[in-house]
Short mmCIF file of C-alpha atoms and ligand atoms in Angstrom, two decimals:
data_model
loop_
_atom_site.label_atom_id
_atom_site.label_comp_id
_atom_site.label_asym_id
_atom_site.label_seq_id
_atom_site.Cartn_x
_atom_site.Cartn_y
_atom_site.Cartn_z
CA MET A 101 51.13 59.35 37.11
CA LYS A 102 50.70 62.90 35.85
CA GLY A 103 47.29 64.61 35.71
CA PHE A 104 44.60 62.75 33.86
CA PRO A 105 43.94 64.16 30.36
CA ALA A 106 41.68 67.17 30.64
CA GLN A 107 39.26 65.62 28.14
CA LEU A 108 38.48 62.86 30.62
CA ASP A 109 38.80 64.80 33.86
CA LEU A 110 35.13 64.93 34.68
CA GLY A 111 34.08 61.49 33.55
CA PHE A 112 33.77 58.06 35.11
CA ALA A 113 37.11 57.03 33.58
CA ALA A 114 39.01 59.37 35.89
CA GLY A 115 37.39 57.76 38.96
CA ALA A 116 38.13 54.29 37.62
CA ALA A 117 41.72 55.28 36.81
CA ALA A 118 42.40 56.26 40.42
CA ILE A 119 41.02 52.89 41.56
CA ALA A 120 43.05 50.97 38.97
CA LEU A 121 46.23 52.78 40.04
CA GLU A 122 45.63 51.77 43.65
CA ALA A 123 44.88 48.16 42.68
CA GLY A 124 48.01 48.22 40.50
CA GLU A 125 50.16 49.10 43.52
CA LEU A 126 48.59 46.20 45.40
CA LEU A 127 49.29 43.78 42.52
CA ARG A 128 52.89 44.99 42.21
CA GLY A 129 53.45 44.17 45.88
CA TYR A 130 52.16 40.60 45.41
CA PHE A 131 54.11 40.25 42.14
CA ASP A 132 57.40 41.28 43.80
CA ARG A 133 56.86 38.95 46.76
CA GLY A 134 55.60 36.05 44.61
CA VAL A 135 52.30 34.19 45.00
CA THR A 136 51.07 30.62 45.10
CA ALA A 137 48.51 29.75 42.43
CA GLU A 138 45.44 27.56 42.90
CA TYR A 139 43.47 25.86 40.14
CA LYS A 140 39.92 27.07 39.28
CA GLY A 141 39.72 24.53 36.43
CA ASP A 142 41.91 22.65 33.97
CA VAL A 143 44.74 25.22 33.83
CA ASP A 144 42.68 28.19 34.98
CA LEU A 145 44.74 29.76 37.77
CA VAL A 146 43.73 32.08 40.59
CA THR A 147 45.89 33.65 43.30
CA GLU A 148 45.35 35.59 46.51
CA ALA A 149 46.29 38.68 44.46
CA ASP A 150 43.24 38.24 42.17
CA ARG A 151 40.95 38.12 45.20
CA ALA A 152 42.62 40.96 47.10
CA SER A 153 42.51 43.17 43.99
CA GLU A 154 38.79 42.50 43.42
CA LYS A 155 38.05 43.21 47.10
CA LEU A 156 39.87 46.55 46.91
CA ILE A 157 38.27 47.55 43.59
CA VAL A 158 34.76 46.64 44.76
CA SER A 159 35.19 48.62 47.95
CA ARG A 160 36.54 51.70 46.10
CA LEU A 161 33.85 51.53 43.38
CA GLY A 162 31.25 51.37 46.17
CA GLU A 163 32.70 54.54 47.76
CA LYS A 164 33.01 56.52 44.51
CA PHE A 165 29.91 55.28 42.69
CA PRO A 166 27.48 54.05 45.39
CA ASP A 167 24.57 53.73 42.94
CA HIS A 168 26.46 51.55 40.41
CA GLY A 169 26.35 47.76 40.08
CA ILE A 170 29.42 45.50 39.81
CA TYR A 171 30.10 42.27 37.91
CA GLY A 172 33.53 40.89 38.84
CA GLU A 173 35.43 37.83 37.66
CA GLU A 174 36.16 36.59 41.17
CA GLY A 175 32.49 36.39 42.08
CA THR A 176 31.16 39.88 42.80
CA ARG A 177 27.53 40.21 41.61
CA PHE A 178 26.12 43.40 43.04
CA GLY A 179 23.31 45.76 42.00
CA LEU A 180 22.98 44.24 38.53
CA GLU A 181 19.55 45.86 38.05
CA ARG A 182 21.07 49.35 38.28
CA ALA A 183 21.54 51.79 35.39
CA TYR A 184 25.36 51.60 35.52
CA ARG A 185 27.34 48.37 35.76
CA TRP A 186 31.12 47.92 36.12
CA TYR A 187 32.77 44.85 34.59
CA VAL A 188 35.85 44.11 36.68
CA ASP A 189 38.82 41.91 35.86
CA PRO A 190 40.95 42.48 38.96
CA LEU A 191 43.97 40.73 37.41
CA ASP A 192 43.96 39.91 33.73
CA GLY A 193 46.92 37.70 32.91
CA THR A 194 46.95 35.59 36.08
CA THR A 195 49.02 32.82 34.48
CA ASN A 196 51.72 35.36 33.58
CA PHE A 197 51.49 36.87 37.06
CA ALA A 198 51.83 33.51 38.81
CA HIS A 199 54.95 32.68 36.76
CA GLY A 200 56.60 36.07 37.24
CA PHE A 201 56.08 37.02 33.56
CA PRO A 202 55.54 40.80 33.66
CA PHE A 203 52.50 41.23 31.41
CA PHE A 204 49.19 41.65 33.22
CA CYS A 205 46.68 44.39 33.97
CA ILE A 206 43.52 45.52 35.71
CA SER A 207 40.45 46.08 33.55
CA LEU A 208 37.43 48.20 34.54
CA GLY A 209 34.65 48.75 31.99
CA LEU A 210 31.40 50.65 32.59
CA GLU A 211 28.11 49.89 30.84
CA HIS A 212 25.11 52.22 30.94
CA ARG A 213 21.83 50.29 30.87
CA PRO A 214 18.82 52.60 30.38
CA GLN A 215 15.60 51.71 32.19
CA GLY A 216 13.50 49.05 30.50
CA LEU A 217 16.44 47.36 28.73
CA ALA A 218 15.89 43.58 28.61
CA GLN A 219 18.43 41.48 30.50
CA ASP A 220 19.71 39.93 27.25
CA GLN A 221 20.26 43.34 25.59
CA ASP A 222 23.48 45.32 25.79
CA GLY A 223 23.56 48.84 27.12
CA GLU A 224 26.22 51.30 26.01
CA LEU A 225 29.86 51.08 27.01
CA THR A 226 30.59 54.48 28.50
CA ALA A 227 34.01 54.27 30.18
CA GLY A 228 36.94 51.90 30.25
CA VAL A 229 40.30 51.73 31.96
CA VAL A 230 43.09 49.18 31.51
CA TYR A 231 46.14 49.62 33.73
CA ASP A 232 49.47 47.81 33.36
CA PRO A 233 51.31 48.45 36.64
CA ILE A 234 54.62 46.95 35.50
CA HIS A 235 55.07 49.32 32.57
CA GLY A 236 53.19 52.16 34.29
CA GLU A 237 50.75 52.48 31.39
CA LEU A 238 47.15 53.53 31.92
CA PHE A 239 44.81 53.23 28.94
CA ALA A 240 41.48 55.04 29.33
CA ALA A 241 38.47 55.84 27.18
CA GLU A 242 35.11 57.52 27.43
CA LYS A 243 32.32 57.08 24.94
CA GLY A 244 32.45 59.83 22.31
CA ARG A 245 35.46 61.54 23.90
CA GLY A 246 38.36 59.39 22.71
CA ALA A 247 40.95 57.05 24.17
CA TRP A 248 44.17 58.04 25.92
CA LEU A 249 47.41 56.60 27.18
CA ASN A 250 48.86 58.02 30.38
CA ARG A 251 52.38 57.14 31.48
CA SER A 252 53.96 58.17 34.76
CA SER A 253 56.70 59.98 32.83
CA GLU A 254 54.59 62.06 30.42
CA PRO A 255 51.18 63.70 30.03
CA GLY A 256 48.32 61.75 28.42
CA ARG A 257 48.28 61.35 24.67
CA PRO A 258 45.44 60.29 22.39
CA LEU A 259 45.35 56.71 21.18
CA HIS A 260 44.81 55.77 17.56
CA VAL A 261 44.69 52.35 15.93
CA SER A 262 47.31 51.55 13.29
CA ARG A 263 47.00 52.39 9.59
CA THR A 264 48.21 49.00 8.31
CA ARG A 265 46.18 48.15 5.19
CA TYR A 266 47.16 44.60 4.37
CA LEU A 267 47.18 41.42 6.43
CA GLN A 268 50.58 40.46 5.02
CA GLU A 269 52.04 43.63 6.61
CA SER A 270 50.27 43.26 9.95
CA LEU A 271 51.23 42.19 13.46
CA LEU A 272 48.41 40.34 15.23
CA SER A 273 47.72 38.90 18.66
CA THR A 274 45.50 36.21 20.10
CA GLY A 275 44.94 34.12 23.22
CA PHE A 276 43.97 30.56 24.07
CA PRO A 277 41.29 29.50 26.54
CA SER A 278 42.14 27.79 29.80
CA HIS A 279 38.88 25.75 29.75
CA LYS A 280 38.23 22.80 27.42
CA ARG A 281 41.54 23.35 25.66
CA HIS A 282 41.25 20.16 23.61
CA ALA A 283 37.99 21.36 22.05
CA ASN A 284 39.41 24.63 20.74
CA PRO A 285 40.63 25.07 17.13
CA ASN A 286 42.53 28.33 17.64
CA ILE A 287 45.94 26.76 17.07
CA HIS A 288 44.97 26.34 13.38
CA PHE A 289 44.02 30.03 13.15
CA TYR A 290 47.28 30.91 14.90
CA GLN A 291 49.27 28.85 12.41
CA GLN A 292 47.52 30.13 9.28
CA LEU A 293 47.59 33.77 10.35
CA THR A 294 51.26 33.44 11.27
CA LEU A 295 51.90 32.40 7.66
CA ARG A 296 49.88 35.33 6.29
CA SER A 297 51.19 38.19 8.49
CA HIS A 298 54.35 39.53 10.17
CA GLY A 299 53.47 37.32 13.10
CA VAL A 300 50.99 36.57 15.88
CA ARG A 301 51.75 37.37 19.53
CA ARG A 302 50.25 35.44 22.44
CA ALA A 303 51.07 37.71 25.34
CA GLY A 304 48.55 36.35 27.87
CA ALA A 305 46.30 39.24 28.94
CA ALA A 306 43.27 39.85 26.72
CA ALA A 307 42.39 43.30 28.08
CA LEU A 308 45.96 44.48 27.46
CA ASP A 309 45.90 42.88 23.99
CA LEU A 310 42.86 45.05 23.22
CA ALA A 311 44.58 48.13 24.65
CA TYR A 312 47.61 47.38 22.42
CA CYS A 313 45.28 47.18 19.42
CA ALA A 314 43.84 50.58 20.39
CA ALA A 315 47.38 51.93 20.65
CA GLY A 316 48.32 50.64 17.18
CA ARG A 317 50.95 48.25 18.61
CA VAL A 318 49.12 45.33 17.00
CA ASP A 319 46.82 45.66 13.99
CA GLY A 320 44.30 43.05 15.12
CA PHE A 321 43.43 40.68 17.97
CA TRP A 322 41.07 37.72 18.16
CA GLU A 323 40.08 35.16 20.74
CA PHE A 324 37.50 32.35 20.98
CA ASN A 325 36.44 32.32 24.58
CA LEU A 326 36.43 35.61 26.42
CA ASN A 327 34.15 37.05 29.11
CA SER A 328 32.66 40.49 29.59
CA TRP A 329 35.20 41.33 32.31
CA ASP A 330 38.01 40.68 29.78
CA THR A 331 36.50 42.76 26.98
CA ALA A 332 34.30 45.60 28.32
CA ALA A 333 37.06 48.18 28.85
CA GLY A 334 39.22 47.07 25.91
CA ALA A 335 36.30 47.14 23.47
CA LEU A 336 35.64 50.80 24.23
CA LEU A 337 39.37 51.58 23.93
CA VAL A 338 39.47 50.02 20.46
CA GLN A 339 36.28 51.75 19.31
CA GLU A 340 37.29 55.16 20.64
CA ALA A 341 40.73 54.75 19.05
CA GLY A 342 39.02 54.33 15.67
CA GLY A 343 39.06 50.52 15.42
CA ALA A 344 36.38 47.87 14.92
CA MET A 345 35.00 45.40 17.48
CA ILE A 346 33.08 42.55 15.89
CA ARG A 347 32.34 38.84 16.11
CA PHE A 348 33.82 36.21 13.80
CA ASP A 349 30.82 36.47 11.45
CA GLY A 350 31.20 40.25 11.18
CA SER A 351 28.22 41.08 13.41
CA PRO A 352 28.70 43.78 16.07
CA PHE A 353 30.52 42.97 19.31
CA ARG A 354 28.32 42.36 22.35
CA LEU A 355 29.31 42.07 25.98
CA ASP A 356 28.29 38.42 25.98
CA SER A 357 30.29 37.69 22.79
CA GLN A 358 32.81 34.99 23.52
CA GLU A 359 34.38 35.04 20.06
CA ILE A 360 35.74 38.49 19.43
CA LEU A 361 37.75 40.17 16.71
CA ALA A 362 39.32 43.61 17.13
CA THR A 363 40.93 45.32 14.15
CA ASN A 364 42.21 48.70 13.07
CA GLY A 365 39.13 48.86 10.81
CA LEU A 366 41.20 48.60 7.62
CA LEU A 367 41.91 44.87 8.02
CA THR A 368 38.38 43.80 8.92
CA GLY A 369 37.37 42.60 5.44
CA GLU A 370 40.52 40.59 4.86
CA ILE A 371 40.43 38.93 8.28
CA LEU A 372 36.70 38.12 8.02
CA THR A 373 37.28 36.47 4.63
CA PHE A 374 40.07 34.46 6.21
CA PHE A 375 37.77 33.38 9.10
CA ALA A 376 35.01 32.36 6.65
CA ASP A 377 37.59 30.30 4.69
CA MET A 378 38.90 28.65 7.84
CA PHE A 379 35.42 27.67 9.06
CA ALA A 380 34.63 26.30 5.58
CA GLY A 381 37.99 24.46 5.33
CA ARG A 382 39.02 26.51 2.25
CA ASN A 383 42.36 28.02 1.18
CA ILE A 384 44.35 26.50 4.02
CA ASP A 385 48.14 26.66 3.49
CA PRO A 386 49.62 23.21 4.07
CA VAL A 387 52.49 22.80 6.54
CA PRO A 388 54.32 19.51 7.07
CA THR A 389 53.56 17.38 10.10
CA ALA A 390 56.53 16.80 12.39
CA ALA A 391 56.76 13.21 11.08
CA GLU A 392 56.78 14.38 7.44
CA PHE A 393 59.42 16.94 8.30
CA ALA A 394 61.53 14.29 10.08
CA ALA A 395 61.23 11.89 7.11
CA ARG A 396 62.31 14.64 4.67
CA ARG A 397 65.21 15.58 6.91
CA LEU A 398 66.37 11.97 6.95
CA ALA A 399 66.14 11.81 3.15
CA ARG A 400 68.38 14.90 2.68
C1 LIG B 165 42.84 35.26 30.60
C2 LIG B 165 43.82 36.10 29.82
C3 LIG B 165 44.35 35.32 28.63
C4 LIG B 165 43.24 34.83 27.74
C5 LIG B 165 42.25 33.99 28.54
C6 LIG B 165 41.71 34.81 29.72
P1 LIG B 165 42.70 35.79 33.24
O1 LIG B 165 42.29 36.02 31.67
O2 LIG B 165 43.20 37.27 29.36
O3 LIG B 165 45.19 36.12 27.81
O4 LIG B 165 43.80 34.04 26.70
O5 LIG B 165 41.18 33.63 27.67
O6 LIG B 165 40.85 34.01 30.47
O7 LIG B 165 42.20 34.44 33.61
O8 LIG B 165 44.17 35.91 33.34
O9 LIG B 165 41.95 36.89 33.92
CA1 LIG B 166 40.83 37.94 32.13
CA1 LIG B 167 41.29 37.66 35.89
#
């Protein structure tokens, strides 16, 4: 990895990037050797790599930023009353990882919480890093200073969301929850948005999906059931790359938002109208059931 972009050299993102690169090496080792997955829930997987990565990240964050708190997916709850708090997803895309599907990342997002802020209020996202060790891509952002992509082969370059204006010309992405799968309606959104766009990708790592939205590789991303460790870093990447982070009703994104929509800004209105229609059961394009399709095929 070449030098970190000068614009970010002095900030928290540079410290987090060094930690993410180290954790990425660790994950690559586990990925190449192969891991056994355990079940946290329904189909919610966890591996020794998730735990080892969180342990390493927590230890390095403690060395670099001893006065910061940490909130990690694999159980770390440390110093949560402090002015700075890291949201850590030590391995986003565990299902991919466990199956040898090379799309996963590390996500580190930093929130600044000024003194006196109530527990249920959000502070300000100030730094975010998402690192994909397989493709050697490090996405980083600092509040007010922009978002950048660093590759091992080239110097950092600024990230910008896409300029796609119309849903029918867009490429989108989404994800599906691993908890209470039978209670989730996202498959209907997936189907309808597939019919209205160039397509919807389900790649399996929400933080990387957000980074791809920031990089203009997809024009929008939505999911029903995310956590702050999935979204903290990616939300800042999208915002600093010029995009919009909102909830399904159009209100601003919050760290405790489970339903999130990221767009390039230009598609927000069209997608929000679509969401309102879906929740009201309006303007839904019919598609045949498999049985209807089979009956028609027989009749041909
Ligand atoms: C999951 C991934 C997946 C998303 C799930 C997340 P994990 O995170 O980001 O793409 O659809 O909602 O829970 O469990 O691999 O860290
Ligand atoms: Ca995750
Ligand atoms: Ca995870």
